mmCIF file of C-alpha atoms in Angstrom:
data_model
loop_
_atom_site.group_PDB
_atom_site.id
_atom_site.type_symbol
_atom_site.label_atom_id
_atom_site.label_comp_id
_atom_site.label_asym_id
_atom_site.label_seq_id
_atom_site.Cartn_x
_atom_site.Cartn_y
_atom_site.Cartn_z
ATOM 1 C CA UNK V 853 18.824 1.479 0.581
ATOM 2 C CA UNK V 854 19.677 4.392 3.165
ATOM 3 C CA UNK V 855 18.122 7.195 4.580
ATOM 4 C CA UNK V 856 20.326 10.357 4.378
ATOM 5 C CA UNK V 857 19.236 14.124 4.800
ATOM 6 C CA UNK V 858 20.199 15.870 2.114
ATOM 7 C CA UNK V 859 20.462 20.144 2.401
ATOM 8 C CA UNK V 860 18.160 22.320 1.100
ATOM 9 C CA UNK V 861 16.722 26.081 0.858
ATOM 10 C CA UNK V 862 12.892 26.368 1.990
ATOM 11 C CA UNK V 863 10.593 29.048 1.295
ATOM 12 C CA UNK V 864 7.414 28.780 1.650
ATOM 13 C CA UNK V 865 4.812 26.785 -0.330
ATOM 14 C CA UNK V 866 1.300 27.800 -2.020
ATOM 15 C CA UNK V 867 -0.752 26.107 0.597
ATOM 16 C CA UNK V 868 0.013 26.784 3.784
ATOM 17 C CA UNK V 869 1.229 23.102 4.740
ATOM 18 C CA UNK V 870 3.609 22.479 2.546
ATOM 19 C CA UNK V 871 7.638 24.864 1.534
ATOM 20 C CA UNK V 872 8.878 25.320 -1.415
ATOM 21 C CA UNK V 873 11.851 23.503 -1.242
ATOM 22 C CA UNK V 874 15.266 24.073 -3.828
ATOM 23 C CA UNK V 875 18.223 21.857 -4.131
ATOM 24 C CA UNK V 876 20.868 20.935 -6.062
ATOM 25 C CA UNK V 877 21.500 17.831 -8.153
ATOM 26 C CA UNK V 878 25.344 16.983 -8.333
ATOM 27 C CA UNK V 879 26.088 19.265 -11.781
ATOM 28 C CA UNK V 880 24.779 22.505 -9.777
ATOM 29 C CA UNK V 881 21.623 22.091 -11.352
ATOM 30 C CA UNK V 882 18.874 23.057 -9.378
ATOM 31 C CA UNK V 883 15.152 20.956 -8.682
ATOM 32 C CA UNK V 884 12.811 21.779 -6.419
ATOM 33 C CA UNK V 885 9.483 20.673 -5.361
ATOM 34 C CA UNK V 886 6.754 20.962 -2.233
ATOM 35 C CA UNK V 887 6.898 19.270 0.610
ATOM 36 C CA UNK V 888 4.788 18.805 3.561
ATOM 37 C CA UNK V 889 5.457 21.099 6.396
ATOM 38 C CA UNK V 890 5.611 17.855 8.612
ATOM 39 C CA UNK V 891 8.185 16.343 6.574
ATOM 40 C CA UNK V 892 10.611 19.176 6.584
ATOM 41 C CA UNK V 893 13.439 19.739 9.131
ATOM 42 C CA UNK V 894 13.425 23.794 8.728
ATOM 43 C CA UNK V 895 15.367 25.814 11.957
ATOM 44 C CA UNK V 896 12.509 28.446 11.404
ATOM 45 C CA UNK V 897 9.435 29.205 9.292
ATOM 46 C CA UNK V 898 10.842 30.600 6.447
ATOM 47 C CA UNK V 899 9.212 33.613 4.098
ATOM 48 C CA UNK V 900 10.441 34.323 0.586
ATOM 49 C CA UNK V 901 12.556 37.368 1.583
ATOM 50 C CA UNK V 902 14.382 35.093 4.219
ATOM 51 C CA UNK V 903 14.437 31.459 2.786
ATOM 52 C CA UNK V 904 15.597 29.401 5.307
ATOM 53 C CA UNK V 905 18.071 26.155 4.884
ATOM 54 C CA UNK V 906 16.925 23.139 6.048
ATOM 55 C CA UNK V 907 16.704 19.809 5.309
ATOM 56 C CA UNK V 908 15.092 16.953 3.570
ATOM 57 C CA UNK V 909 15.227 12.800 4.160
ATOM 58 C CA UNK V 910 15.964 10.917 0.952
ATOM 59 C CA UNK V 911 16.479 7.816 0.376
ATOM 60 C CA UNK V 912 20.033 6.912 -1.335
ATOM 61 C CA UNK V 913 19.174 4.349 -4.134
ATOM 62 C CA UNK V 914 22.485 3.837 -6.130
ATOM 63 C CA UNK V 915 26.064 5.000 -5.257
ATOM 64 C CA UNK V 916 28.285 5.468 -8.438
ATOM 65 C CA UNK V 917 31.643 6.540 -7.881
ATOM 66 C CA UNK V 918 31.274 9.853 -6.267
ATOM 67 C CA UNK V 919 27.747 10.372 -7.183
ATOM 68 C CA UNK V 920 24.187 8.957 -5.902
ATOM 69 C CA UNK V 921 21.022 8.823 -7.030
ATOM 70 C CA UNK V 922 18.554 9.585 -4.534
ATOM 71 C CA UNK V 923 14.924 9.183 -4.147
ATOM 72 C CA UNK V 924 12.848 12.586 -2.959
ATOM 73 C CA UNK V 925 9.613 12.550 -0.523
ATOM 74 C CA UNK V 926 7.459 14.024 -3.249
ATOM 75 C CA UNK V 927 8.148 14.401 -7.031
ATOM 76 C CA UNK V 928 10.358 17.598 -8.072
ATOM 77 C CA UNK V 929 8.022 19.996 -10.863
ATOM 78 C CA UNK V 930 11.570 19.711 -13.026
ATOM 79 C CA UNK V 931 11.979 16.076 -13.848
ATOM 80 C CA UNK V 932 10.901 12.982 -11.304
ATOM 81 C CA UNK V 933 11.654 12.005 -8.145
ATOM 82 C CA UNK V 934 14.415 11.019 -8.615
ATOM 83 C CA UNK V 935 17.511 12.382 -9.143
ATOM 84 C CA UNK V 936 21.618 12.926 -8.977
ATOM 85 C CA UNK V 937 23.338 14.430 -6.369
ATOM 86 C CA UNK V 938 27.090 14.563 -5.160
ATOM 87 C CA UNK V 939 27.571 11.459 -2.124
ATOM 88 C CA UNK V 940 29.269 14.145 -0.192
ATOM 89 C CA UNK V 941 26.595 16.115 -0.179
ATOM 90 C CA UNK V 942 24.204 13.820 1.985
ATOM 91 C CA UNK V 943 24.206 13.795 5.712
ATOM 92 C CA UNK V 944 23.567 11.180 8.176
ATOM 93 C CA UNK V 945 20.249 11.094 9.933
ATOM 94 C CA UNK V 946 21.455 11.102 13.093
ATOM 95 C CA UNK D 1402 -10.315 -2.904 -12.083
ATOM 96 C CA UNK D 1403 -12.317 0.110 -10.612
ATOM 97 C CA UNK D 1404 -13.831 -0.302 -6.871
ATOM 98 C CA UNK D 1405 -17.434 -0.261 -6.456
ATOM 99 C CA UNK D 1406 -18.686 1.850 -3.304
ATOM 100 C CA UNK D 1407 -18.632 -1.543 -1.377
ATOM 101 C CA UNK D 1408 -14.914 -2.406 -2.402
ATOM 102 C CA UNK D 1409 -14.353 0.970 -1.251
ATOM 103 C CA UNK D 1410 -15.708 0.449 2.087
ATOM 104 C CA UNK D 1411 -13.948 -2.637 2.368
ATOM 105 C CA UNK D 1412 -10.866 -1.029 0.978
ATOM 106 C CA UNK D 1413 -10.863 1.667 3.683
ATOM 107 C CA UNK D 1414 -11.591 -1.274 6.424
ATOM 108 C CA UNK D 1415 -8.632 -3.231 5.165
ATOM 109 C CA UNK D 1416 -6.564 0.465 5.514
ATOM 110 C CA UNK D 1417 -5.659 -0.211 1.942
ATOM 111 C CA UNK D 1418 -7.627 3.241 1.200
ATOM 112 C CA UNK D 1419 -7.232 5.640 3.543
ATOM 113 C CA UNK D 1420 -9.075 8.905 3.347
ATOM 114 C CA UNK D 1421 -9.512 11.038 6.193
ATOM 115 C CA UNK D 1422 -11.767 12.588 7.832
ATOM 116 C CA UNK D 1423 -13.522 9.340 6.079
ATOM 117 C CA UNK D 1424 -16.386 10.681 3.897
ATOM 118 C CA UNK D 1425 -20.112 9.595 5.460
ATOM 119 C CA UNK D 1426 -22.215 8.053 5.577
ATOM 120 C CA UNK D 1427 -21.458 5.143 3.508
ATOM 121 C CA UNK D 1428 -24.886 4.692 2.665
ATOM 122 C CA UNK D 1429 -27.785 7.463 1.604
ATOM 123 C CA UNK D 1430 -29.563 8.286 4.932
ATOM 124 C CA UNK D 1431 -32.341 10.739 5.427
ATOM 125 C CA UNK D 1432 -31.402 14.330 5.550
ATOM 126 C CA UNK D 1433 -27.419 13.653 5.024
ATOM 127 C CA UNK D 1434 -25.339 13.481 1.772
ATOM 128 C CA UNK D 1435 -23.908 10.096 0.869
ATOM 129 C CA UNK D 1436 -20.671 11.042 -0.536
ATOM 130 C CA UNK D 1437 -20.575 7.595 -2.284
ATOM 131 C CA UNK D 1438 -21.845 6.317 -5.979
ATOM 132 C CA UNK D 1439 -21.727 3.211 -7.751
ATOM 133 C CA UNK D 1440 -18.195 3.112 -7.646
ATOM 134 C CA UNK D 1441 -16.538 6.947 -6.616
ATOM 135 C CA UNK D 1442 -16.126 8.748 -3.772
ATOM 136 C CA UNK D 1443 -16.966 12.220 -3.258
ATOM 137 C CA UNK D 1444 -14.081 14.640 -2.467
ATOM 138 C CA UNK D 1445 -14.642 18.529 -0.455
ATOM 139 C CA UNK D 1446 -13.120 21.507 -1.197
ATOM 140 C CA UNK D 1447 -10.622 22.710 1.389
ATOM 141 C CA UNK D 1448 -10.269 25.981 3.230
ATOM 142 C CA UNK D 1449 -7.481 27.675 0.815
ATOM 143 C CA UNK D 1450 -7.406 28.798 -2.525
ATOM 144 C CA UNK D 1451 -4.258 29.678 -4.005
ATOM 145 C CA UNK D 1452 -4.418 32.501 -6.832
ATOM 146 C CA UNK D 1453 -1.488 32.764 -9.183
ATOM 147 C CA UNK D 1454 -0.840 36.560 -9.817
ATOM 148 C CA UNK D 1455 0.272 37.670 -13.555
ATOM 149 C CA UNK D 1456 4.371 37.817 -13.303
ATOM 150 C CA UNK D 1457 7.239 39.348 -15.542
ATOM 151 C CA UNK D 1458 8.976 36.101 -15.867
ATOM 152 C CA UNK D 1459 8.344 33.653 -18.313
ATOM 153 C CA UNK D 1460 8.342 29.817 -17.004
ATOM 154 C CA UNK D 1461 10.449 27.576 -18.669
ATOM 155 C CA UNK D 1462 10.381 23.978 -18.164
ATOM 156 C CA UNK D 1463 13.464 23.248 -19.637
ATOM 157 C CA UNK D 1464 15.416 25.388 -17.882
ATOM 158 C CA UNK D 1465 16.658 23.855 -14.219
ATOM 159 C CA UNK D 1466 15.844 26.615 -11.260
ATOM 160 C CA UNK D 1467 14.111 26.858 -8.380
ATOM 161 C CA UNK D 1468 10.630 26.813 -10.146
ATOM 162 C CA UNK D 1469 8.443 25.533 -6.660
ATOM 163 C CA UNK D 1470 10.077 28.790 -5.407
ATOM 164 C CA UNK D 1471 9.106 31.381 -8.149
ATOM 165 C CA UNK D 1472 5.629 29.889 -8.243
ATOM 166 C CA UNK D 1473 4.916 30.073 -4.788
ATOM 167 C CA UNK D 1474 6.494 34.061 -4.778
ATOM 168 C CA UNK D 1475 3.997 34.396 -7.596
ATOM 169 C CA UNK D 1476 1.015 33.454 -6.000
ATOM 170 C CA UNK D 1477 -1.635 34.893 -3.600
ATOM 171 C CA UNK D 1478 -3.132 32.381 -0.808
ATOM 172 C CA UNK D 1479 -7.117 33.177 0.464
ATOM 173 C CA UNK D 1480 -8.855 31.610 3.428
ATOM 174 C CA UNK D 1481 -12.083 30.904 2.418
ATOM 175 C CA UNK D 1482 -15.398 30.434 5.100
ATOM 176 C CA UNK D 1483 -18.716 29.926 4.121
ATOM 177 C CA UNK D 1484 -19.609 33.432 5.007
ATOM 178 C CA UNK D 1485 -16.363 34.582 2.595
ATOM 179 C CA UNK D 1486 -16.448 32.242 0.123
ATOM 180 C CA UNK D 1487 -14.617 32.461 -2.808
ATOM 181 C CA UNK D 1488 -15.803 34.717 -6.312
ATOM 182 C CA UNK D 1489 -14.340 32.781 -9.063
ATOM 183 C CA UNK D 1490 -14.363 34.403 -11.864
ATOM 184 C CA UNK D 1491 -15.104 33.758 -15.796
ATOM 185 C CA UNK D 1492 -11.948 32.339 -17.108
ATOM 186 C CA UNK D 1493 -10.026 32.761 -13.786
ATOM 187 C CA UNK D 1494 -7.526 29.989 -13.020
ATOM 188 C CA UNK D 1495 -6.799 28.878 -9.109
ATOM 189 C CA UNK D 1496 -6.121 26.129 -7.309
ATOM 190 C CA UNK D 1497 -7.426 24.471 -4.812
ATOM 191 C CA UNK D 1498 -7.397 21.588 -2.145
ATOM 192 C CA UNK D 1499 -9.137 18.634 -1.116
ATOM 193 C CA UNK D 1500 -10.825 18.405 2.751
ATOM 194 C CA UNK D 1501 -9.568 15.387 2.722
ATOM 195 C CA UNK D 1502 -6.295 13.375 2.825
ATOM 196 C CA UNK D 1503 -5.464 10.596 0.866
ATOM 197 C CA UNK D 1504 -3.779 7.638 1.458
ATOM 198 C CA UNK D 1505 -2.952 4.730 -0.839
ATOM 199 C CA UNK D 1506 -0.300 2.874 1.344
ATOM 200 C CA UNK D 1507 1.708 -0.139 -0.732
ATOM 201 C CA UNK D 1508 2.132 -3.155 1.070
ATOM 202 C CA UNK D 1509 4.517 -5.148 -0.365
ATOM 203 C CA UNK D 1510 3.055 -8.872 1.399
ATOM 204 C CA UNK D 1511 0.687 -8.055 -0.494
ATOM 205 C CA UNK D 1512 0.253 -8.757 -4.331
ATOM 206 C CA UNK D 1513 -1.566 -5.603 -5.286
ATOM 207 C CA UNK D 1514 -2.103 -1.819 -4.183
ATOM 208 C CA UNK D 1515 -4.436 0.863 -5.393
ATOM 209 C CA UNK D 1516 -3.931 3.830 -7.815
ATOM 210 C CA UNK D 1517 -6.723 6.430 -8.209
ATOM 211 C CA UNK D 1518 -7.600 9.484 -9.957
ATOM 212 C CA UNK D 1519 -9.394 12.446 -9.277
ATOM 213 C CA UNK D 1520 -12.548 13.906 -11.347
ATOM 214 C CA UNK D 1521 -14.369 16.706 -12.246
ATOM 215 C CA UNK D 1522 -18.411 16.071 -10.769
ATOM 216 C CA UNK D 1523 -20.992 16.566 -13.582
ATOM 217 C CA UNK D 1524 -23.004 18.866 -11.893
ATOM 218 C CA UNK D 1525 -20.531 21.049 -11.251
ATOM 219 C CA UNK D 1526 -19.403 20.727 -15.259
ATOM 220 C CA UNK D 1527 -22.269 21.840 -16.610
ATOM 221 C CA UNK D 1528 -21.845 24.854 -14.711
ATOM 222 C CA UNK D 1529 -18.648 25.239 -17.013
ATOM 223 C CA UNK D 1530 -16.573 23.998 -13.806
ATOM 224 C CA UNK D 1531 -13.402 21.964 -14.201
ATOM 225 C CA UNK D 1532 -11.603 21.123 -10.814
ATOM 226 C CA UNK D 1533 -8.996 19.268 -12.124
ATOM 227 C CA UNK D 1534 -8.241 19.944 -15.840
ATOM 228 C CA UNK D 1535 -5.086 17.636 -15.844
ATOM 229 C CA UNK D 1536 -2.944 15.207 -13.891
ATOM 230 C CA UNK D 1537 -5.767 13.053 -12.299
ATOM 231 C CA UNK D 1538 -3.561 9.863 -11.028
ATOM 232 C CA UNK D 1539 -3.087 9.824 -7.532
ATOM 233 C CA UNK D 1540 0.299 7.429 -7.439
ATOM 234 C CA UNK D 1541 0.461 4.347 -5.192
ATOM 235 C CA UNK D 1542 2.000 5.129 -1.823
ATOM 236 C CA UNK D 1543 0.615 8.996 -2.650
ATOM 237 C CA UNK D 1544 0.116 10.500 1.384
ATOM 238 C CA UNK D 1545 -1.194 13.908 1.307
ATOM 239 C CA UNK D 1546 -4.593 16.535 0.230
ATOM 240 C CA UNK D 1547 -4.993 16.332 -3.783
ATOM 241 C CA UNK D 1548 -4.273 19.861 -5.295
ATOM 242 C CA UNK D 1549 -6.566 20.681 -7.554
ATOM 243 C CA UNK D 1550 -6.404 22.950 -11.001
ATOM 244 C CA UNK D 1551 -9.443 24.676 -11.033
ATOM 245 C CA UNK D 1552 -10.645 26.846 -14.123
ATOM 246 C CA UNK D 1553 -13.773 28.865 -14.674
ATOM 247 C CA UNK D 1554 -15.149 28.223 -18.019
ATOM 248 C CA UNK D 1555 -18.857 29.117 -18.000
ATOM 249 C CA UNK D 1556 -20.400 32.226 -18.466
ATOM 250 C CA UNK D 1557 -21.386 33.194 -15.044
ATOM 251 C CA UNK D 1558 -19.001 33.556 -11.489
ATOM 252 C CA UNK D 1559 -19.141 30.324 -9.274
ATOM 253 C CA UNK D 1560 -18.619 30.919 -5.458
ATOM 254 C CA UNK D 1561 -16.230 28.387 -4.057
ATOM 255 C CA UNK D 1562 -17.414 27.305 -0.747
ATOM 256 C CA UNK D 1563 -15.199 25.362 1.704
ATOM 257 C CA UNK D 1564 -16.499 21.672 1.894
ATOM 258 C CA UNK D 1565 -18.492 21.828 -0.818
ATOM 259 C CA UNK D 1566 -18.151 18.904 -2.988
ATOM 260 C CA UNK D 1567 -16.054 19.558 -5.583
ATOM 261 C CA UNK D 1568 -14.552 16.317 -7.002
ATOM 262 C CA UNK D 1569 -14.849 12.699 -6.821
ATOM 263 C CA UNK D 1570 -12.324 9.708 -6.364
ATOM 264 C CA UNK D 1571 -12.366 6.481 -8.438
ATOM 265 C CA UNK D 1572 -9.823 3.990 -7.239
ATOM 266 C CA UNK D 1573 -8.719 1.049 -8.770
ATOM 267 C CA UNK D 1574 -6.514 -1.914 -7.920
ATOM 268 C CA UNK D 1575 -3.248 -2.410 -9.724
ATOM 269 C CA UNK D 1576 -1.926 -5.540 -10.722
ATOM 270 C CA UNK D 1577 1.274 -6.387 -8.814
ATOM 271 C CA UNK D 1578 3.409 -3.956 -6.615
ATOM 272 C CA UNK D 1579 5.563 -1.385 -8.259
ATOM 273 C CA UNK D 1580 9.501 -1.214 -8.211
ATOM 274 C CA UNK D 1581 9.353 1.827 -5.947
ATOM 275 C CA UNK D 1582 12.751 1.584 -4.656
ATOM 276 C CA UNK D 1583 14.285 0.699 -7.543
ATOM 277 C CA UNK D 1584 16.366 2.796 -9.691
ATOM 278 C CA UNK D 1585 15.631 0.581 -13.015
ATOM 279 C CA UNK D 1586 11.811 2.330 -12.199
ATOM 280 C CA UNK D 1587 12.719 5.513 -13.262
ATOM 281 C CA UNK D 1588 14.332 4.623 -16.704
ATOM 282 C CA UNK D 1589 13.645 7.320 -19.202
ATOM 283 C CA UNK D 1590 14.188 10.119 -17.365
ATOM 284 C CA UNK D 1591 17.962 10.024 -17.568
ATOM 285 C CA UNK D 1592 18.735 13.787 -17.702
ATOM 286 C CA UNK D 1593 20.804 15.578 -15.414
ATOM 287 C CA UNK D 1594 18.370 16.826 -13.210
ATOM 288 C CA UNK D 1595 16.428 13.835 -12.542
ATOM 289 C CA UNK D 1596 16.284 9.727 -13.263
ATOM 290 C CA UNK D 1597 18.849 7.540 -13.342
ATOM 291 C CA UNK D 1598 22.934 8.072 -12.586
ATOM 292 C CA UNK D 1599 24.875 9.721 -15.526
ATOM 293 C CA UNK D 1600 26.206 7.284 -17.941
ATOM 294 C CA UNK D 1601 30.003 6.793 -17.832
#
């Protein structure tokens, strides 16, 4: 298991520590989910008219061909915490 | 098997439960609230309460998008004080937040961890309060404040006063520690937006 940041667009949350946070899974579907401000690698505090890209660790469980499923810091409201995104997608941590 | 209040205390000793700040005094002490029963924990209410404001859209579960997104655009945060305390009224849905932050680390040397879940306090039910109308489990390995979904259903307002208590915390151990890195964990939620790797 790996740690990989994987992109994503950040607006902000319903609390005021945590974003909204949007990405895609590797059929161009989108998930999102809230994440702690802490957690979150965001250039500047975003607002909704101005989301912001940023980016969020995950942990790569399972490669499968060009495709990995990837474990999220907090559950998405779509489906789990879990889910599929494109291998090329993910970035190295440092 | 649920923690009594002294399984708690150990539990928070052992940093196998951590809550913080930690709720005191552990035991009832002249002039001070002991947030602690038989076997829960008493949980405050937190300094923001998030109103959701009536929108054009219509959610839809089933339908992939950037839902944290819309609901956040679609909802109105309030710092509350005790000299502005929140009017909640009849009916009125908001949510809310917990003082305090919970912790249920897993330790995997170990051969169990703790789960909990979050109630509603009786006192504040009869008063037609519900703080947290559904999903109660706080997850193993959960880090963070509890949201909670709060609903007027009583015939009167209720103010909503920052670190009042609003909610208490039974924990309980669970047998065994969960597959939490493992893919085969999230069986049954093979769909393209979440669970396990497309089947080829």
């Amino acid at each position: 298991m790996s740690t990989y940041l994987l992109p994503c667009t950040v607006t902000p949350g319903q609390f005021s520590d945590e974003y909204a946070v949007a990405g895609q899974s590797f059929d161009g579907n989108f998930f999102s989910l809230f994440v702690p401000t802490s957690e979150l690698h965001a250039p500047i505090v975003p607002s909704h008219q101005s989301p912001v890209e940023g980016v969020i660790e995950v942990e790569l469980l399972k490669r499968q061909g060009d495709l990995g499923l990837i474990r999220l810091p907090r559950p998405t409201l779509e489906n789990g915490r879990t889910v599929t995104v494109k291998l090329n997608s993910l970035m190295p941590t440092s | 098997m649920i923690l009594s209040n002294i399984e708690l205390h150990r539990a928070i000793d052992a940093g196998r439960l951590i809550i913080e700040p930690e709720p005191t005094p552990r035991f009832p002490a002249p002039g001070a609230h002991c947030p602690y029963d038989t076997h829960t924990v008493d949980l405050r209410l937190g300094d923001e309460i998030v109103v959701p404001n009536p929108g054009i859209f219509v959610y839809d579960h089933a339908q992939p998008e950037r839902l944290s997104d819309h609901i956040s655009r679609y909802s109105e945060r309030f710092r509350i004080t005790n000299r502005t305390p929140f009017k909640l009224e009849r009916d009125q849905f908001v949510l809310g937040i917990t003082h305090e932050r919970i912790h249920l680390p897993i330790d995997a040397s170990l051969s169990t961890c703790l789960a909990a879940r979050i109630e509603w306090k009786s006192s504040r039910a009869r008063c037609g309060l519900l703080i947290h109308f559904t999903a109660p489990t706080v997850h193993p390995g959960f880090e963070g404040r509890l949201v909670l979904e709060i609903i007027n259903l009583g015939p009167s307002p209720i103010l909503l006063t920052p670190g009042m208590f609003i909610a208490q915390l039974i924990v309980e151990e669970v047998k065994g520690i969960p597959s939490d890195n493992d893919p085969s964990e999230f069986q049954g939620q093979n769909t393209p937006t979440g669970g396990n790797l497309p089947i080829q």
